[in-house]
mmCIF file of C-alpha atoms in Angstrom:
data_model
loop_
_atom_site.group_PDB
_atom_site.id
_atom_site.type_symbol
_atom_site.label_atom_id
_atom_site.label_comp_id
_atom_site.label_asym_id
_atom_site.label_seq_id
_atom_site.Cartn_x
_atom_site.Cartn_y
_atom_site.Cartn_z
ATOM 1 C CA ILE A 1 0.000 0.000 0.000
ATOM 2 C CA ALA A 2 1.432 3.357 -1.017
ATOM 3 C CA GLY A 3 2.019 5.819 1.740
ATOM 4 C CA ILE A 4 4.412 7.098 4.339
ATOM 5 C CA THR A 5 6.110 4.889 6.913
ATOM 6 C CA GLN A 6 7.805 5.866 10.158
ATOM 7 C CA ALA A 7 10.060 3.770 12.394
ATOM 8 C CA PRO A 8 10.298 3.034 15.210
ATOM 9 C CA THR A 9 6.711 3.294 16.413
ATOM 10 C CA SER A 10 7.878 3.809 19.957
ATOM 11 C CA GLN A 11 11.256 4.122 21.665
ATOM 12 C CA ILE A 12 12.571 4.765 25.159
ATOM 13 C CA LEU A 13 15.993 6.360 25.109
ATOM 14 C CA ALA A 14 18.528 7.348 27.727
ATOM 15 C CA ALA A 15 19.540 11.007 27.784
ATOM 16 C CA GLY A 16 22.729 11.666 25.863
ATOM 17 C CA ARG A 17 22.186 8.853 23.365
ATOM 18 C CA ARG A 18 21.977 9.371 19.634
ATOM 19 C CA MET A 19 18.719 8.460 17.900
ATOM 20 C CA THR A 20 17.536 8.459 14.305
ATOM 21 C CA LEU A 21 13.855 8.406 13.431
ATOM 22 C CA ARG A 22 13.227 7.027 9.970
ATOM 23 C CA CYS A 23 10.666 8.229 7.451
ATOM 24 C CA THR A 24 10.062 6.739 4.010
ATOM 25 C CA GLN A 25 7.448 7.560 1.399
ATOM 26 C CA ASP A 26 6.724 5.865 -1.915
ATOM 27 C CA MET A 27 4.507 8.541 -3.449
ATOM 28 C CA ARG A 28 7.402 10.381 -5.142
ATOM 29 C CA HIS A 29 6.538 13.509 -3.203
ATOM 30 C CA ASN A 30 9.003 16.367 -3.505
ATOM 31 C CA ALA A 31 8.404 17.864 -0.074
ATOM 32 C CA MET A 32 8.847 16.204 3.313
ATOM 33 C CA TYR A 33 8.456 17.494 6.866
ATOM 34 C CA TRP A 34 9.139 16.580 10.464
ATOM 35 C CA TYR A 35 6.840 17.779 13.263
ATOM 36 C CA ARG A 36 6.816 17.199 16.989
ATOM 37 C CA GLN A 37 3.665 17.144 19.063
ATOM 38 C CA ASP A 38 3.863 17.445 22.815
ATOM 39 C CA LEU A 39 1.040 16.134 24.971
ATOM 40 C CA GLY A 40 -2.140 18.141 24.465
ATOM 41 C CA LEU A 41 -0.520 20.615 22.086
ATOM 42 C CA GLY A 42 -0.418 21.234 18.353
ATOM 43 C CA LEU A 43 2.206 20.327 15.772
ATOM 44 C CA ARG A 44 5.474 22.232 15.582
ATOM 45 C CA LEU A 45 7.653 22.110 12.490
ATOM 46 C CA ILE A 46 11.218 20.914 13.142
ATOM 47 C CA HIS A 47 12.749 20.687 9.656
ATOM 48 C CA TYR A 48 11.475 20.392 6.133
ATOM 49 C CA SER A 49 12.754 19.648 2.649
ATOM 50 C CA ASN A 50 11.423 20.998 -0.625
ATOM 51 C CA THR A 51 13.281 18.462 -2.752
ATOM 52 C CA ALA A 52 16.078 15.926 -2.535
ATOM 53 C CA GLY A 53 19.348 17.580 -1.586
ATOM 54 C CA THR A 54 17.812 20.597 0.186
ATOM 55 C CA THR A 55 16.578 21.094 3.754
ATOM 56 C CA GLY A 56 15.289 23.995 5.796
ATOM 57 C CA LYS A 57 14.768 24.894 9.430
ATOM 58 C CA GLY A 58 11.318 25.010 10.929
ATOM 59 C CA GLU A 59 10.070 26.520 14.177
ATOM 60 C CA VAL A 60 12.010 24.308 16.598
ATOM 61 C CA PRO A 61 15.164 22.997 14.830
ATOM 62 C CA ASP A 62 17.634 23.083 17.737
ATOM 63 C CA GLY A 63 18.908 19.656 18.777
ATOM 64 C CA TYR A 64 17.760 17.999 15.555
ATOM 65 C CA SER A 65 19.320 17.398 12.154
ATOM 66 C CA VAL A 66 17.929 15.999 8.906
ATOM 67 C CA SER A 67 19.215 14.845 5.559
ATOM 68 C CA ARG A 68 17.523 14.312 2.197
ATOM 69 C CA ALA A 69 19.831 12.137 0.136
ATOM 70 C CA ASN A 70 16.998 10.913 -2.099
ATOM 71 C CA THR A 71 13.303 11.558 -2.756
ATOM 72 C CA ASP A 72 11.946 8.765 -0.596
ATOM 73 C CA ASP A 73 13.797 9.082 2.722
ATOM 74 C CA PHE A 74 13.935 11.889 5.285
ATOM 75 C CA PRO A 75 15.583 10.730 8.551
ATOM 76 C CA LEU A 76 15.539 12.885 11.679
ATOM 77 C CA THR A 77 18.521 12.602 14.031
ATOM 78 C CA LEU A 78 18.827 13.601 17.658
ATOM 79 C CA ALA A 79 22.598 13.787 18.199
ATOM 80 C CA SER A 80 22.400 13.786 21.999
ATOM 81 C CA ALA A 81 18.864 13.311 23.283
ATOM 82 C CA VAL A 82 17.527 15.367 26.199
ATOM 83 C CA PRO A 83 14.324 14.815 28.234
ATOM 84 C CA SER A 84 12.669 17.880 26.639
ATOM 85 C CA GLN A 85 12.729 16.005 23.340
ATOM 86 C CA THR A 86 10.190 13.546 24.721
ATOM 87 C CA SER A 87 7.358 13.870 22.243
ATOM 88 C CA VAL A 88 5.440 12.253 19.407
ATOM 89 C CA TYR A 89 7.151 12.858 16.095
ATOM 90 C CA PHE A 90 5.199 12.959 12.839
ATOM 91 C CA CYS A 91 6.674 12.811 9.377
ATOM 92 C CA ALA A 92 4.678 14.144 6.434
ATOM 93 C CA SER A 93 5.089 14.457 2.687
ATOM 94 C CA SER A 94 3.392 16.291 -0.153
ATOM 95 C CA LEU A 95 3.793 17.357 -3.713
ATOM 96 C CA ALA A 96 5.628 20.656 -3.815
ATOM 97 C CA GLY A 97 3.614 23.857 -3.864
ATOM 98 C CA GLY A 98 0.517 25.091 -2.143
ATOM 99 C CA ASN A 99 -1.829 22.711 -3.919
ATOM 100 C CA GLY A 100 -0.205 19.554 -2.551
ATOM 101 C CA GLU A 101 -2.085 17.635 0.115
ATOM 102 C CA LEU A 102 -0.065 16.622 3.175
ATOM 103 C CA PHE A 103 0.133 12.926 4.005
ATOM 104 C CA PHE A 104 1.175 12.027 7.552
ATOM 105 C CA GLY A 105 2.804 8.969 9.029
ATOM 106 C CA GLU A 106 1.455 7.229 12.100
ATOM 107 C CA GLY A 107 3.970 8.887 14.382
ATOM 108 C CA SER A 108 6.963 7.831 16.486
ATOM 109 C CA ARG A 109 6.568 8.140 20.232
ATOM 110 C CA LEU A 110 9.930 8.969 21.825
ATOM 111 C CA THR A 111 10.600 9.045 25.544
ATOM 112 C CA VAL A 112 13.953 10.383 26.759
ATOM 113 C CA LEU A 113 14.809 9.519 30.344
ATOM 114 C CA ASP B 1 5.661 32.568 8.061
ATOM 115 C CA ALA B 2 1.977 32.352 7.271
ATOM 116 C CA LYS B 3 -0.210 32.255 10.359
ATOM 117 C CA THR B 4 -3.792 31.311 11.086
ATOM 118 C CA THR B 5 -5.981 31.828 14.136
ATOM 119 C CA GLN B 6 -8.804 29.543 15.238
ATOM 120 C CA PRO B 7 -10.983 29.248 18.347
ATOM 121 C CA ASN B 8 -9.495 26.873 20.888
ATOM 122 C CA SER B 9 -12.626 24.764 21.169
ATOM 123 C CA MET B 10 -16.156 24.351 19.860
ATOM 124 C CA GLU B 11 -19.121 22.132 20.626
ATOM 125 C CA SER B 12 -21.785 20.743 18.361
ATOM 126 C CA ASN B 13 -24.802 18.523 18.762
ATOM 127 C CA GLU B 14 -24.779 15.303 16.832
ATOM 128 C CA GLU B 15 -26.390 15.457 13.386
ATOM 129 C CA GLU B 16 -26.273 19.260 13.308
ATOM 130 C CA PRO B 17 -24.069 21.327 10.996
ATOM 131 C CA VAL B 18 -20.782 22.673 12.318
ATOM 132 C CA HIS B 19 -19.032 25.810 11.095
ATOM 133 C CA LEU B 20 -15.370 26.001 12.088
ATOM 134 C CA PRO B 21 -13.857 29.454 11.457
ATOM 135 C CA CYS B 22 -10.282 30.378 10.588
ATOM 136 C CA ASN B 23 -8.662 33.784 10.173
ATOM 137 C CA HIS B 24 -5.621 34.233 7.950
ATOM 138 C CA SER B 25 -5.292 37.969 7.453
ATOM 139 C CA THR B 26 -1.657 37.746 6.222
ATOM 140 C CA ILE B 27 -2.459 35.328 3.404
ATOM 141 C CA SER B 28 -0.629 35.950 0.143
ATOM 142 C CA GLY B 29 -1.992 35.482 -3.341
ATOM 143 C CA THR B 30 -0.439 32.065 -3.921
ATOM 144 C CA ASP B 31 -1.232 30.539 -0.505
ATOM 145 C CA TYR B 32 -3.666 27.645 -0.461
ATOM 146 C CA ILE B 33 -5.959 27.174 2.547
ATOM 147 C CA HIS B 34 -5.824 23.617 3.865
ATOM 148 C CA TRP B 35 -7.785 21.886 6.615
ATOM 149 C CA TYR B 36 -6.663 18.777 8.462
ATOM 150 C CA ARG B 37 -8.075 16.938 11.420
ATOM 151 C CA GLN B 38 -6.469 14.786 14.060
ATOM 152 C CA LEU B 39 -8.407 12.094 15.826
ATOM 153 C CA PRO B 40 -7.188 11.011 19.277
ATOM 154 C CA SER B 41 -3.917 9.054 19.162
ATOM 155 C CA GLN B 42 -3.644 9.339 15.369
ATOM 156 C CA GLY B 43 -1.705 11.395 12.877
ATOM 157 C CA PRO B 44 -3.424 14.321 11.152
ATOM 158 C CA GLU B 45 -5.481 13.553 8.064
ATOM 159 C CA TYR B 46 -6.407 15.750 5.128
ATOM 160 C CA VAL B 47 -9.925 17.171 4.995
ATOM 161 C CA ILE B 48 -10.111 19.754 2.223
ATOM 162 C CA HIS B 49 -8.250 22.639 0.599
ATOM 163 C CA GLY B 50 -8.860 25.553 -1.731
ATOM 164 C CA LEU B 51 -7.407 28.725 -3.199
ATOM 165 C CA THR B 52 -10.221 31.179 -3.956
ATOM 166 C CA SER B 53 -13.460 29.365 -4.716
ATOM 167 C CA ASN B 54 -15.591 27.379 -2.315
ATOM 168 C CA VAL B 55 -14.879 23.654 -2.370
ATOM 169 C CA ASN B 56 -16.919 20.564 -1.576
ATOM 170 C CA ASN B 57 -15.868 16.964 -1.053
ATOM 171 C CA ARG B 58 -17.298 13.893 0.622
ATOM 172 C CA MET B 59 -16.023 14.960 4.021
ATOM 173 C CA ALA B 60 -16.802 18.667 4.192
ATOM 174 C CA SER B 61 -17.219 22.010 2.472
ATOM 175 C CA LEU B 62 -14.813 24.929 2.529
ATOM 176 C CA ALA B 63 -16.147 28.470 2.279
ATOM 177 C CA ILE B 64 -13.509 31.087 1.484
ATOM 178 C CA ALA B 65 -14.170 34.790 2.033
ATOM 179 C CA GLU B 66 -13.963 37.027 -0.993
ATOM 180 C CA ASP B 67 -10.873 38.805 0.387
ATOM 181 C CA ARG B 68 -9.402 35.395 1.372
ATOM 182 C CA LYS B 69 -8.601 36.638 4.868
ATOM 183 C CA SER B 70 -10.865 34.073 6.465
ATOM 184 C CA SER B 71 -12.414 30.707 5.736
ATOM 185 C CA THR B 72 -14.926 28.324 7.270
ATOM 186 C CA LEU B 73 -14.898 24.550 7.318
ATOM 187 C CA ILE B 74 -18.426 23.186 7.225
ATOM 188 C CA LEU B 75 -19.316 19.719 8.444
ATOM 189 C CA HIS B 76 -22.861 19.239 7.225
ATOM 190 C CA ARG B 77 -23.992 16.704 9.832
ATOM 191 C CA ALA B 78 -21.680 16.183 12.776
ATOM 192 C CA THR B 79 -21.215 12.628 13.993
ATOM 193 C CA LEU B 80 -19.427 11.359 17.077
ATOM 194 C CA ARG B 81 -16.585 10.287 14.806
ATOM 195 C CA ASP B 82 -16.031 13.938 13.847
ATOM 196 C CA ALA B 83 -14.809 14.765 17.355
ATOM 197 C CA ALA B 84 -11.204 15.798 16.699
ATOM 198 C CA VAL B 85 -8.788 18.702 16.569
ATOM 199 C CA TYR B 86 -9.211 20.629 13.319
ATOM 200 C CA TYR B 87 -6.266 22.550 11.916
ATOM 201 C CA CYS B 88 -6.456 25.349 9.374
ATOM 202 C CA ILE B 89 -3.104 26.026 7.689
ATOM 203 C CA LEU B 90 -1.717 28.007 4.775
ATOM 204 C CA LYS B 91 0.377 26.018 2.368
ATOM 205 C CA THR B 92 2.793 28.162 0.457
ATOM 206 C CA SER B 93 4.703 27.798 -2.737
ATOM 207 C CA TYR B 94 7.972 27.427 -0.782
ATOM 208 C CA ASP B 95 6.598 24.588 1.373
ATOM 209 C CA LYS B 96 7.237 25.719 4.977
ATOM 210 C CA VAL B 97 4.010 24.570 6.590
ATOM 211 C CA ILE B 98 3.211 25.889 10.068
ATOM 212 C CA PHE B 99 0.374 24.485 12.178
ATOM 213 C CA GLY B 100 -1.368 26.435 14.917
ATOM 214 C CA PRO B 101 -2.999 24.818 17.972
ATOM 215 C CA GLY B 102 -6.235 24.123 16.043
ATOM 216 C CA THR B 103 -9.841 23.880 17.228
ATOM 217 C CA SER B 104 -10.885 20.996 19.434
ATOM 218 C CA LEU B 105 -14.369 19.958 18.336
ATOM 219 C CA SER B 106 -16.611 18.123 20.780
ATOM 220 C CA VAL B 107 -19.753 16.417 19.479
ATOM 221 C CA ILE B 108 -22.573 15.949 21.952
ATOM 222 C CA PRO B 109 -24.820 12.916 21.451
#
């Protein structure tokens, strides 16, 4: 089934450890995004990418890095996790431009102790 | 960055229409207005989007003001399954998509 896949679904991580959240889409979408959603709050944009090879900072980029080596994959890396990065992380993709509908993954729940 | 404002929460009786408002006074000419909803413990899902004209689909209708500074998502007959957080966003040609806190819709049986 075509769509967007995130992994892992859930992870508990010790503070200071490195973690990469994976996101893959098979819809050949140009644009991809990473959001975090803290309990009871809305979505905040971490990083985004308009096309393979380019990335941009969102609202809350500090402590996170991304890469976009190809169209399908958009991993999010926490170099040294801190407890404030405990959150649910959503990856999304869309065709580039304002007319493109956003498709979201199921989310990755990350707990940093 | 494009911004939208929505009421924090709204209530509706089951099987009645619901009008969810959104203000986007800083909208630019090429910004599309998108609506998404997020059911509990799920990722957001697409509802509807438009540029200038009103839009209808199987889920909802989108009414866009003539000056495009506001829009309204219309659920024609609310069901219990429509209880969710509804997000109104502006999607731009350069693809930086910012979500606000959205409107939490409660549906009363």
